[in-house]
Amino acid sequence: MSQVSAVPVAGAPSVPTIPFGQLAPWALFFGLLGTLVLFFVSTDQGAVSLLAGTAIHEWVHDGRHLLGYPCH
Amino acid sequence: MTARAFLIRGLIAGLVAGIATFFVAYSVGEPHVETAIALEESGTAAEEAPTDASHDHGDEAAGGHSHTHSHSHGDEGEDTEVSRDSQRTWGLLTGSLAVGLVLGGIVALVAAGTIGRMGRLQPGQSTALITLLGFVAFALVPFLKYPANPPAVGSGDTIGDRTALYFGFVVVSVLTAVAATYVALRLRNRLGTYGGVVAGAAGYLAVMVVAGQLFATVNEVGDFPADTLWFFRRASLFTLATMWGVIGVVLTGLVGRLYAAQTERAQRRALAASL
Ligand SMILES: [Zn+2]
């Protein structure tokens, strides 16, 4: 896309890219882990309960409100 | 420039952002959370109290709602598991750090995928742009449709619907932002940077205005005092802005340094080869 538009000036090499193939496993792993963590902070033991009880909800309660997630 | 190098820097940025977010949320937001909880408790107690004309909104904050949410706020007794002191300190810190680390890592991996692919932007510049787009799509626009609510606002009966609406809107917003960015980069080849950016931004705006019309409105504010509601929501916006702002500043700085170091190494190698 952009590589054709600019003739690389000496001292300003064109920006390297990271192949999507190299990125994919990291994105998949961290994406899943991150979604799970976000779920526990934002939603669990509210609208949906993965774990029984209210302890997690109680513990992150103020964060849930102040970070803008629906709480109660 | 590897995915791993980006993720590490994203987690560092997220850690710093989580700590900063906690301090902002604690000092700016918690006073209004406390006010809201006090209103919630006096509201349930004062339901039979005489309502003094239309001006005394404070005491009837919770009036009109069936407050059946299963969790208490520490002072209510019953199934209290976490004290208010813990909720507003360690609990808030836990939430801030967890969300900071997750967002920092995700933003860094998205930034890793976009370096060298966003026109002629340098890695630090595209990273800053990605963080800004993330703030708008993931936090700001959802907030405009479904603003944060303090304790005492919102009926426990509708938490399912409100959660589905909120995250549905977030998903629409993020997917639209991704598509709009892609379209903007494609159009840039034909229309130039100005035309591409305007077209992408207009496209995102158009889709989100329509989505905003289609998604149901939630209004469970009732008689909750307007000033406390505004103070709380403003504090929540400051909290979110701190989170994303610090991630953006720290990650942009770290990615810029990473790229500068790599460029310098490459230049030194080229110089050595030319001698
Ligand atoms: Zn709550």
Tab-separated table of C-alpha atoms and ligand atoms in Angstrom:
chain	number	residue	atom	x	y	z
A	1	MET	CA	0.000	0.000	0.000
A	2	SER	CA	2.322	2.672	1.239
A	3	GLN	CA	5.626	1.226	0.203
A	4	VAL	CA	5.152	2.354	-3.372
A	5	SER	CA	4.275	5.913	-2.489
A	6	ALA	CA	7.460	6.917	-0.738
A	7	VAL	CA	10.952	6.474	-2.024
A	8	PRO	CA	12.877	5.579	1.099
A	9	VAL	CA	15.112	8.483	1.994
A	10	ALA	CA	18.493	7.668	3.428
A	11	GLY	CA	18.169	7.732	7.212
A	12	ALA	CA	14.394	7.252	7.056
A	13	PRO	CA	13.885	3.575	6.227
A	14	SER	CA	10.378	2.393	5.450
A	15	VAL	CA	8.575	1.110	8.519
A	16	PRO	CA	8.741	-2.670	8.905
A	17	THR	CA	5.558	-4.684	9.306
A	18	ILE	CA	4.940	-7.683	11.530
A	19	PRO	CA	3.488	-10.586	9.502
A	20	PHE	CA	-0.064	-11.432	10.582
A	21	GLY	CA	0.971	-15.074	10.763
A	22	GLN	CA	3.481	-14.233	13.470
A	23	LEU	CA	0.932	-12.102	15.300
A	24	ALA	CA	-2.007	-14.529	15.185
A	25	PRO	CA	-1.071	-16.916	18.048
A	26	TRP	CA	-0.334	-13.994	20.379
A	27	ALA	CA	-3.570	-12.260	19.447
A	28	LEU	CA	-5.588	-15.449	19.883
A	29	PHE	CA	-4.066	-16.362	23.245
A	30	PHE	CA	-4.107	-12.881	24.760
A	31	GLY	CA	-7.482	-12.077	23.179
A	32	LEU	CA	-9.116	-15.043	24.908
A	33	LEU	CA	-7.370	-14.447	28.228
A	34	GLY	CA	-8.161	-10.734	28.109
A	35	THR	CA	-11.818	-11.322	27.284
A	36	LEU	CA	-12.105	-13.697	30.225
A	37	VAL	CA	-10.503	-11.190	32.638
A	38	LEU	CA	-12.661	-8.352	31.312
A	39	PHE	CA	-15.712	-10.554	31.753
A	40	PHE	CA	-14.905	-11.209	35.405
A	41	VAL	CA	-14.344	-7.532	36.142
A	42	SER	CA	-17.275	-6.194	34.135
A	43	THR	CA	-20.035	-8.782	34.175
A	44	ASP	CA	-19.624	-11.976	36.212
A	45	GLN	CA	-22.154	-12.541	39.024
A	46	GLY	CA	-24.299	-9.815	37.540
A	47	ALA	CA	-26.252	-10.500	34.373
A	48	VAL	CA	-24.394	-13.763	33.846
A	49	SER	CA	-22.688	-15.954	36.441
A	50	LEU	CA	-19.818	-18.231	35.562
A	51	LEU	CA	-18.827	-18.676	39.178
A	52	ALA	CA	-21.339	-19.022	41.987
A	53	GLY	CA	-21.679	-16.437	44.729
A	54	THR	CA	-21.215	-12.688	44.754
A	55	ALA	CA	-17.630	-12.376	46.000
A	56	ILE	CA	-16.056	-11.306	42.686
A	57	HIS	CA	-18.879	-8.864	41.965
A	58	GLU	CA	-18.502	-7.412	45.442
A	59	TRP	CA	-14.726	-7.127	45.207
A	60	VAL	CA	-14.594	-5.291	41.849
A	61	HIS	CA	-17.903	-3.511	42.449
A	62	ASP	CA	-16.643	0.086	42.473
A	63	GLY	CA	-14.455	-0.492	39.445
A	64	ARG	CA	-17.440	-1.882	37.611
A	65	HIS	CA	-19.421	1.294	38.283
A	66	LEU	CA	-16.629	3.794	37.623
A	67	LEU	CA	-15.379	2.074	34.470
A	68	GLY	CA	-18.879	2.377	33.046
A	69	TYR	CA	-20.127	-1.207	33.054
A	70	PRO	CA	-23.737	-1.975	33.956
A	71	CYS	CA	-23.719	-3.128	37.575
A	72	HIS	CA	-27.100	-3.034	39.249
B	1	MET	CA	9.737	-5.351	16.258
B	2	THR	CA	7.960	-8.541	17.291
B	3	ALA	CA	4.545	-9.379	18.699
B	4	ARG	CA	6.228	-10.319	21.959
B	5	ALA	CA	8.049	-6.983	22.228
B	6	PHE	CA	4.753	-5.165	21.687
B	7	LEU	CA	2.828	-7.265	24.197
B	8	ILE	CA	5.439	-6.701	26.922
B	9	ARG	CA	5.317	-2.956	26.343
B	10	GLY	CA	1.521	-3.055	26.295
B	11	LEU	CA	1.451	-4.795	29.671
B	12	ILE	CA	3.854	-2.209	31.111
B	13	ALA	CA	1.672	0.601	29.757
B	14	GLY	CA	-1.411	-1.157	31.124
B	15	LEU	CA	0.142	-1.533	34.570
B	16	VAL	CA	0.983	2.169	34.745
B	17	ALA	CA	-2.463	3.045	33.379
B	18	GLY	CA	-4.170	0.781	35.918
B	19	ILE	CA	-2.372	2.471	38.815
B	20	ALA	CA	-3.129	5.967	37.490
B	21	THR	CA	-6.749	4.967	36.854
B	22	PHE	CA	-7.114	3.745	40.423
B	23	PHE	CA	-5.894	7.061	41.853
B	24	VAL	CA	-8.172	9.110	39.597
B	25	ALA	CA	-11.154	6.837	40.233
B	26	TYR	CA	-10.488	6.851	43.970
B	27	SER	CA	-10.022	10.595	44.376
B	28	VAL	CA	-12.481	11.862	41.747
B	29	GLY	CA	-15.079	9.092	41.622
B	30	GLU	CA	-15.350	7.520	45.055
B	31	PRO	CA	-16.855	10.571	46.822
B	32	HIS	CA	-19.829	10.368	44.456
B	33	VAL	CA	-20.106	6.600	44.823
B	34	GLU	CA	-20.336	7.179	48.587
B	35	THR	CA	-22.990	9.872	48.104
B	36	ALA	CA	-24.985	7.547	45.863
B	37	ILE	CA	-24.799	4.667	48.331
B	38	ALA	CA	-25.882	6.965	51.164
B	39	LEU	CA	-28.832	8.063	49.032
B	40	GLU	CA	-29.632	4.455	48.169
B	41	GLU	CA	-29.735	3.483	51.809
B	42	SER	CA	-31.681	6.505	53.014
B	43	GLY	CA	-33.933	6.081	49.973
B	44	THR	CA	-35.016	2.583	50.889
B	45	ALA	CA	-35.482	3.689	54.486
B	46	ALA	CA	-37.379	6.837	53.593
B	47	GLU	CA	-39.929	5.303	51.269
B	48	GLU	CA	-42.641	5.820	53.828
B	49	ALA	CA	-41.263	9.190	54.861
B	50	PRO	CA	-43.301	12.212	53.761
B	51	THR	CA	-42.074	13.514	50.427
B	52	ASP	CA	-41.485	17.170	50.870
B	53	ALA	CA	-42.996	18.755	47.765
B	54	SER	CA	-40.933	18.261	44.615
B	55	HIS	CA	-37.625	19.653	45.775
B	56	ASP	CA	-36.363	17.122	48.231
B	57	HIS	CA	-35.110	14.560	45.772
B	58	GLY	CA	-32.327	13.340	47.967
B	59	ASP	CA	-34.316	11.160	50.280
B	60	GLU	CA	-36.353	9.418	47.648
B	61	ALA	CA	-33.541	8.508	45.353
B	62	ALA	CA	-34.466	4.890	45.159
B	63	GLY	CA	-38.203	5.458	45.119
B	64	GLY	CA	-40.032	3.829	42.256
B	65	HIS	CA	-37.470	1.085	41.772
B	66	SER	CA	-37.729	-2.380	43.102
B	67	HIS	CA	-34.222	-2.727	44.418
B	68	THR	CA	-33.746	-6.407	44.234
B	69	HIS	CA	-30.091	-6.488	43.331
B	70	SER	CA	-28.517	-9.378	45.087
B	71	HIS	CA	-25.422	-7.586	46.290
B	72	SER	CA	-25.177	-5.184	49.140
B	73	HIS	CA	-22.858	-2.275	49.660
B	74	GLY	CA	-21.157	-3.298	52.827
B	75	ASP	CA	-23.233	-1.460	55.363
B	76	GLU	CA	-26.481	-3.189	54.586
B	77	GLY	CA	-25.661	-6.331	56.504
B	78	GLU	CA	-27.251	-9.532	55.156
B	79	ASP	CA	-24.946	-11.174	52.619
B	80	THR	CA	-22.119	-8.697	52.951
B	81	GLU	CA	-18.890	-10.334	51.916
B	82	VAL	CA	-16.721	-7.319	51.161
B	83	SER	CA	-16.648	-4.178	53.254
B	84	ARG	CA	-17.020	-0.754	51.684
B	85	ASP	CA	-13.469	0.030	52.742
B	86	SER	CA	-12.181	-2.915	50.726
B	87	GLN	CA	-14.441	-2.164	47.778
B	88	ARG	CA	-13.237	1.382	47.342
B	89	THR	CA	-9.530	0.623	47.874
B	90	TRP	CA	-8.179	-2.853	47.083
B	91	GLY	CA	-11.247	-3.861	45.122
B	92	LEU	CA	-11.103	-0.763	42.961
B	93	LEU	CA	-7.344	-1.226	42.513
B	94	THR	CA	-7.876	-4.846	41.419
B	95	GLY	CA	-10.447	-3.853	38.806
B	96	SER	CA	-8.340	-0.954	37.520
B	97	LEU	CA	-5.180	-3.054	37.219
B	98	ALA	CA	-6.954	-5.981	35.552
B	99	VAL	CA	-8.679	-3.790	32.972
B	100	GLY	CA	-5.487	-1.762	32.443
B	101	LEU	CA	-3.381	-4.863	31.754
B	102	VAL	CA	-5.973	-6.332	29.395
B	103	LEU	CA	-6.521	-3.120	27.442
B	104	GLY	CA	-2.789	-2.345	27.352
B	105	GLY	CA	-2.005	-5.794	25.962
B	106	ILE	CA	-4.801	-5.742	23.398
B	107	VAL	CA	-3.983	-2.221	22.213
B	108	ALA	CA	-0.310	-3.192	21.871
B	109	LEU	CA	-1.117	-6.272	19.783
B	110	VAL	CA	-3.435	-4.266	17.527
B	111	ALA	CA	-0.734	-1.613	17.239
B	112	ALA	CA	1.757	-4.362	16.353
B	113	GLY	CA	-0.503	-5.455	13.517
B	114	THR	CA	-0.826	-1.942	12.136
B	115	ILE	CA	2.760	-0.653	12.144
B	116	GLY	CA	3.928	-0.076	8.606
B	117	ARG	CA	0.374	-0.584	7.398
B	118	MET	CA	-1.093	2.843	8.153
B	119	GLY	CA	0.167	5.005	5.345
B	120	ARG	CA	3.449	6.595	6.187
B	121	LEU	CA	2.869	6.802	9.926
B	122	GLN	CA	5.864	5.918	12.063
B	123	PRO	CA	5.335	3.081	14.613
B	124	GLY	CA	4.885	5.512	17.489
B	125	GLN	CA	2.390	7.558	15.508
B	126	SER	CA	0.265	4.600	14.413
B	127	THR	CA	0.324	3.281	17.990
B	128	ALA	CA	-0.970	6.608	19.288
B	129	LEU	CA	-3.684	6.632	16.628
B	130	ILE	CA	-4.757	3.064	17.472
B	131	THR	CA	-5.062	3.981	21.164
B	132	LEU	CA	-7.124	7.051	20.308
B	133	LEU	CA	-9.422	5.000	18.082
B	134	GLY	CA	-9.697	2.420	20.876
B	135	PHE	CA	-10.745	5.080	23.367
B	136	VAL	CA	-13.388	6.472	21.019
B	137	ALA	CA	-14.775	3.098	19.905
B	138	PHE	CA	-14.505	1.070	23.110
B	139	ALA	CA	-15.107	3.729	25.773
B	140	LEU	CA	-16.298	7.162	24.638
B	141	VAL	CA	-19.047	6.324	22.126
B	142	PRO	CA	-20.539	3.506	24.273
B	143	PHE	CA	-20.490	5.959	27.200
B	144	LEU	CA	-22.471	8.504	25.161
B	145	LYS	CA	-25.189	5.923	24.504
B	146	TYR	CA	-25.103	4.091	27.840
B	147	PRO	CA	-23.434	6.382	30.387
B	148	ALA	CA	-22.062	4.959	33.616
B	149	ASN	CA	-24.489	4.852	36.525
B	150	PRO	CA	-23.752	5.194	40.226
B	151	PRO	CA	-25.088	2.717	42.773
B	152	ALA	CA	-28.820	3.366	43.402
B	153	VAL	CA	-29.484	4.035	39.708
B	154	GLY	CA	-30.733	1.014	37.845
B	155	SER	CA	-33.115	-1.769	38.695
B	156	GLY	CA	-31.760	-5.211	39.435
B	157	ASP	CA	-34.525	-6.659	37.263
B	158	THR	CA	-33.112	-5.178	34.066
B	159	ILE	CA	-29.414	-5.959	34.560
B	160	GLY	CA	-29.599	-8.702	31.906
B	161	ASP	CA	-31.059	-6.414	29.247
B	162	ARG	CA	-28.750	-3.525	30.118
B	163	THR	CA	-25.670	-5.738	29.991
B	164	ALA	CA	-26.666	-7.177	26.607
B	165	LEU	CA	-27.419	-3.711	25.213
B	166	TYR	CA	-24.169	-2.233	26.512
B	167	PHE	CA	-21.875	-4.947	25.184
B	168	GLY	CA	-23.874	-5.241	21.969
B	169	PHE	CA	-23.293	-1.554	21.389
B	170	VAL	CA	-19.588	-1.891	22.243
B	171	VAL	CA	-19.235	-4.727	19.719
B	172	VAL	CA	-21.005	-2.728	16.987
B	173	SER	CA	-18.845	0.306	17.758
B	174	VAL	CA	-15.538	-1.586	17.708
B	175	LEU	CA	-16.350	-3.555	14.546
B	176	THR	CA	-17.487	-0.357	12.813
B	177	ALA	CA	-14.299	1.423	13.853
B	178	VAL	CA	-12.164	-1.424	12.483
B	179	ALA	CA	-14.077	-1.402	9.191
B	180	ALA	CA	-13.960	2.407	8.956
B	181	THR	CA	-10.201	2.413	9.545
B	182	TYR	CA	-9.706	-0.206	6.860
B	183	VAL	CA	-11.892	1.748	4.404
B	184	ALA	CA	-10.042	4.964	5.225
B	185	LEU	CA	-6.687	3.333	4.468
B	186	ARG	CA	-7.969	1.911	1.180
B	187	LEU	CA	-9.576	5.199	0.093
B	188	ARG	CA	-6.401	7.028	0.996
B	189	ASN	CA	-4.768	5.591	-2.117
B	190	ARG	CA	-7.411	7.231	-4.319
B	191	LEU	CA	-8.529	10.289	-2.349
B	192	GLY	CA	-5.383	11.110	-0.428
B	193	THR	CA	-5.008	11.164	3.345
B	194	TYR	CA	-7.505	13.970	3.906
B	195	GLY	CA	-10.232	12.346	1.839
B	196	GLY	CA	-9.609	8.922	3.312
B	197	VAL	CA	-9.728	10.092	6.908
B	198	VAL	CA	-12.863	12.197	6.364
B	199	ALA	CA	-14.608	9.321	4.590
B	200	GLY	CA	-13.672	6.821	7.316
B	201	ALA	CA	-14.718	9.122	10.161
B	202	ALA	CA	-18.000	10.013	8.427
B	203	GLY	CA	-18.715	6.339	7.817
B	204	TYR	CA	-18.143	5.450	11.477
B	205	LEU	CA	-20.285	8.374	12.600
B	206	ALA	CA	-23.128	7.481	10.218
B	207	VAL	CA	-23.256	3.830	11.312
B	208	MET	CA	-23.083	4.729	15.009
B	209	VAL	CA	-25.842	7.340	14.734
B	210	VAL	CA	-28.096	4.723	13.145
B	211	ALA	CA	-27.063	2.112	15.740
B	212	GLY	CA	-27.722	4.659	18.488
B	213	GLN	CA	-31.253	5.093	17.148
B	214	LEU	CA	-31.870	1.343	16.876
B	215	PHE	CA	-30.533	0.355	20.296
B	216	ALA	CA	-33.068	0.790	23.089
B	217	THR	CA	-32.668	3.724	25.451
B	218	VAL	CA	-32.136	2.950	29.120
B	219	ASN	CA	-33.410	5.466	31.617
B	220	GLU	CA	-33.730	4.277	35.178
B	221	VAL	CA	-32.562	7.476	36.805
B	222	GLY	CA	-35.890	8.176	38.459
B	223	ASP	CA	-35.581	10.828	41.154
B	224	PHE	CA	-31.842	10.457	41.610
B	225	PRO	CA	-30.330	13.931	42.141
B	226	ALA	CA	-29.064	15.357	38.879
B	227	ASP	CA	-25.935	16.944	40.315
B	228	THR	CA	-24.660	13.729	41.896
B	229	LEU	CA	-25.467	11.846	38.692
B	230	TRP	CA	-23.517	14.361	36.606
B	231	PHE	CA	-20.569	14.393	39.025
B	232	PHE	CA	-20.445	10.609	38.999
B	233	ARG	CA	-20.648	10.353	35.222
B	234	ARG	CA	-18.036	13.052	34.757
B	235	ALA	CA	-15.754	11.188	37.186
B	236	SER	CA	-16.362	7.962	35.278
B	237	LEU	CA	-15.387	9.687	32.032
B	238	PHE	CA	-12.223	11.037	33.695
B	239	THR	CA	-11.479	7.501	34.858
B	240	LEU	CA	-11.846	6.074	31.353
B	241	ALA	CA	-9.872	8.940	29.821
B	242	THR	CA	-7.069	8.337	32.329
B	243	MET	CA	-6.981	4.643	31.470
B	244	TRP	CA	-6.755	5.185	27.733
B	245	GLY	CA	-4.685	8.354	27.902
B	246	VAL	CA	-1.966	6.764	30.031
B	247	ILE	CA	-1.930	3.607	27.899
B	248	GLY	CA	-1.518	5.828	24.835
B	249	VAL	CA	1.232	7.995	26.256
B	250	VAL	CA	3.297	5.172	27.783
B	251	LEU	CA	2.884	2.714	24.921
B	252	THR	CA	3.616	5.349	22.267
B	253	GLY	CA	6.785	6.315	24.110
B	254	LEU	CA	7.926	2.699	24.491
B	255	VAL	CA	7.172	1.764	20.870
B	256	GLY	CA	8.916	4.920	19.650
B	257	ARG	CA	12.022	4.014	21.648
B	258	LEU	CA	11.915	0.414	20.433
B	259	TYR	CA	11.780	1.565	16.814
B	260	ALA	CA	14.477	4.199	17.305
B	261	ALA	CA	16.803	1.602	18.813
B	262	GLN	CA	16.164	-0.796	15.968
B	263	THR	CA	16.659	1.914	13.323
B	264	GLU	CA	19.909	2.951	14.913
B	265	ARG	CA	21.162	-0.642	14.934
B	266	ALA	CA	20.233	-1.064	11.269
B	267	GLN	CA	21.981	2.169	10.321
B	268	ARG	CA	25.114	1.207	12.172
B	269	ARG	CA	25.124	-2.136	10.413
B	270	ALA	CA	24.631	-0.446	7.041
B	271	LEU	CA	27.445	1.966	7.771
B	272	ALA	CA	29.755	-0.853	8.819
B	273	ALA	CA	28.924	-2.756	5.629
B	274	SER	CA	29.644	0.274	3.459
B	275	LEU	CA	33.146	0.810	4.860
C	1	ZN	ZN	-23.455	-1.797	42.012
